[in-house]
């Protein structure tokens, strides 16, 4: 796999002469190195993207041809899925099967948006006999995209694919903790003969390369997926330049489990929502369960039983259910949160500490009950396999708890009563609400945050309007 930066259609030799060591979270073995982009590489990447934008390479490209190239990208992602998933699993920690799923998902995103290239129908707005008005969805220009480490391939695909449709050219920074597998996109873009300069991949640490990218004078839009703290810093740094920012941030997603719910289904969804995929390191993880007092004992007993059956292990073992946390820092962070949970008086039912395996960053799936809604573990994003359980007596109380954090990314409601589900969904402050399961998703479905979980939408047709701006053309007819 390439370890260089991909600029203007080529992997280029390092100008900074610096690189970043990438470690396997399951054992700390060195997976490889990636070249670090500093001032010169960053300038080259923006110059290439700016040039491609100014030449209107994407905007003037025949829509059917663009669609064909995007479908080829999808095909190539499937072709390289197996080999790339091994690297992704080594640098990220997820199981190889999950990594393959991530590549499949990325391919589906390119296929879906390939189908939209010739279907953006702008508006002709009637306003009487004296004028003629129409709109065009236009790109912003050079889109800077910054990606986190938990789903680097899926998140790369979702913002790049829609940018191609709308016509933005791209400078993208993969996450420093697992950057290597993202370089497959450079190889693929060259192989499908995407014109040079449209995609530029630069690697580096957030507080160095990331900051320099945000400060660059050629940025016209920023797509940031990551923590609210960094998002807030980016907003402050771009305020004077009035740069539009599209922000996909953290979450503290909660499921409300009503007494008429199928508890076995709710338990299955909980295991899937917080423990199994990527050890809970998911922005939309089910990190809270708000359970009616009549069914709480049954839910906790069954959840505890299922949790004990989970295998904790590395991503290259197909039997592993709970894979490692991304880094030692993340392991310490999750451990600290669990200590604070115990100190706040929450009842630790299981887990709460590291699982020692081969110097890996493994953490035991953890269940806290009787959590105080004002405590730190109730309010902050832990980003690990830790769930907090709350008790409720009536619907209003459940809604109060679900909306009690600063976040509003996803939520769930478990009930056999559709009217109650609708009543609940109408009152939850979150961009996505799932009913009777978790992760009911698809490339054609929009998602995004309320409150500190960000703004702008990814997925589906809505996404086009988060990556572009409407221009109106009005002609006086007499
Ligand atoms: P992070 O904010 O630390 O880093 C995200 C990216 O920003 C990385 O590429 C990093 O190098 C870069 N970065 C860091 N500091 C920067 C700076 N000052 N200027 C510019 N770039 C900088 O987040 P993380 O720890 O990588 O990811 C976890 C967070 O991402 C969680 O909060 C999670 O919920 C969120 N997330 C959200 C979504 C979503 O779609 N809403 C998806 C995945 C992850």
Coordinates of C-alpha atoms in Angstrom, one line a residue, residues 98 150-151 251-255 257 264-289 299 303 306-307 310 321-322 365-366 381-388 409-412 414 434 436-441:
X98 CA -16.4 -5.3 9.5
X150 CA -13.4 5.2 13.5
X151 CA -14.8 4.7 10.0
X251 CA -23.2 11.8 20.0
X252 CA -24.7 10.4 23.2
X253 CA -27.4 8.4 21.6
X254 CA -30.2 6.9 23.6
X255 CA -32.8 4.2 23.2
X257 CA -37.5 1.0 25.9
X264 CA -35.2 -9.7 23.4
X265 CA -35.1 -7.5 20.3
X266 CA -34.1 -4.5 22.4
X267 CA -31.3 -6.5 24.0
X268 CA -30.0 -7.7 20.6
X269 CA -30.1 -4.2 19.3
X270 CA -28.2 -2.9 22.4
X271 CA -25.4 -5.5 22.0
X272 CA -25.2 -4.5 18.3
X273 CA -25.5 -0.8 19.2
X274 CA -22.8 -0.4 21.8
X275 CA -20.5 -3.4 22.1
X276 CA -20.1 -5.3 18.9
X277 CA -19.1 -3.0 16.1
X278 CA -15.8 -1.2 16.7
X279 CA -16.1 -1.6 20.5
X280 CA -18.6 1.3 20.8
X281 CA -16.3 3.7 18.9
X282 CA -19.2 4.9 16.8
X283 CA -20.7 8.4 16.8
X284 CA -24.2 6.9 16.8
X285 CA -23.5 4.2 19.4
X286 CA -26.3 3.3 21.8
X287 CA -24.5 4.7 24.8
X288 CA -27.7 5.2 26.9
X289 CA -30.7 3.0 27.5
X299 CA -33.7 -6.0 30.2
X303 CA -28.3 -7.8 28.5
X306 CA -25.6 -11.6 26.3
X307 CA -22.6 -9.4 27.3
X310 CA -19.1 -11.8 23.9
X321 CA -17.0 -9.6 19.0
X322 CA -15.4 -6.7 20.9
X365 CA -18.0 -4.4 27.7
X366 CA -19.5 -2.3 30.5
X381 CA -19.4 10.9 24.8
X382 CA -17.2 8.0 26.1
X383 CA -16.5 6.4 22.7
X384 CA -16.1 2.9 24.0
X385 CA -18.1 -0.2 24.9
X386 CA -19.9 1.5 27.9
X387 CA -23.7 1.8 28.3
X388 CA -25.5 3.8 30.9
X409 CA -27.2 12.6 16.7
X410 CA -29.3 9.4 16.8
X411 CA -31.9 7.8 19.1
X412 CA -34.1 4.8 19.2
X414 CA -38.6 0.3 21.3
X434 CA -34.6 4.3 14.8
X436 CA -37.4 -1.3 17.1
X437 CA -33.7 -1.7 16.0
X438 CA -30.4 0.1 15.8
X439 CA -28.5 1.0 12.6
X440 CA -31.5 0.9 10.2
X441 CA -29.5 2.6 7.5

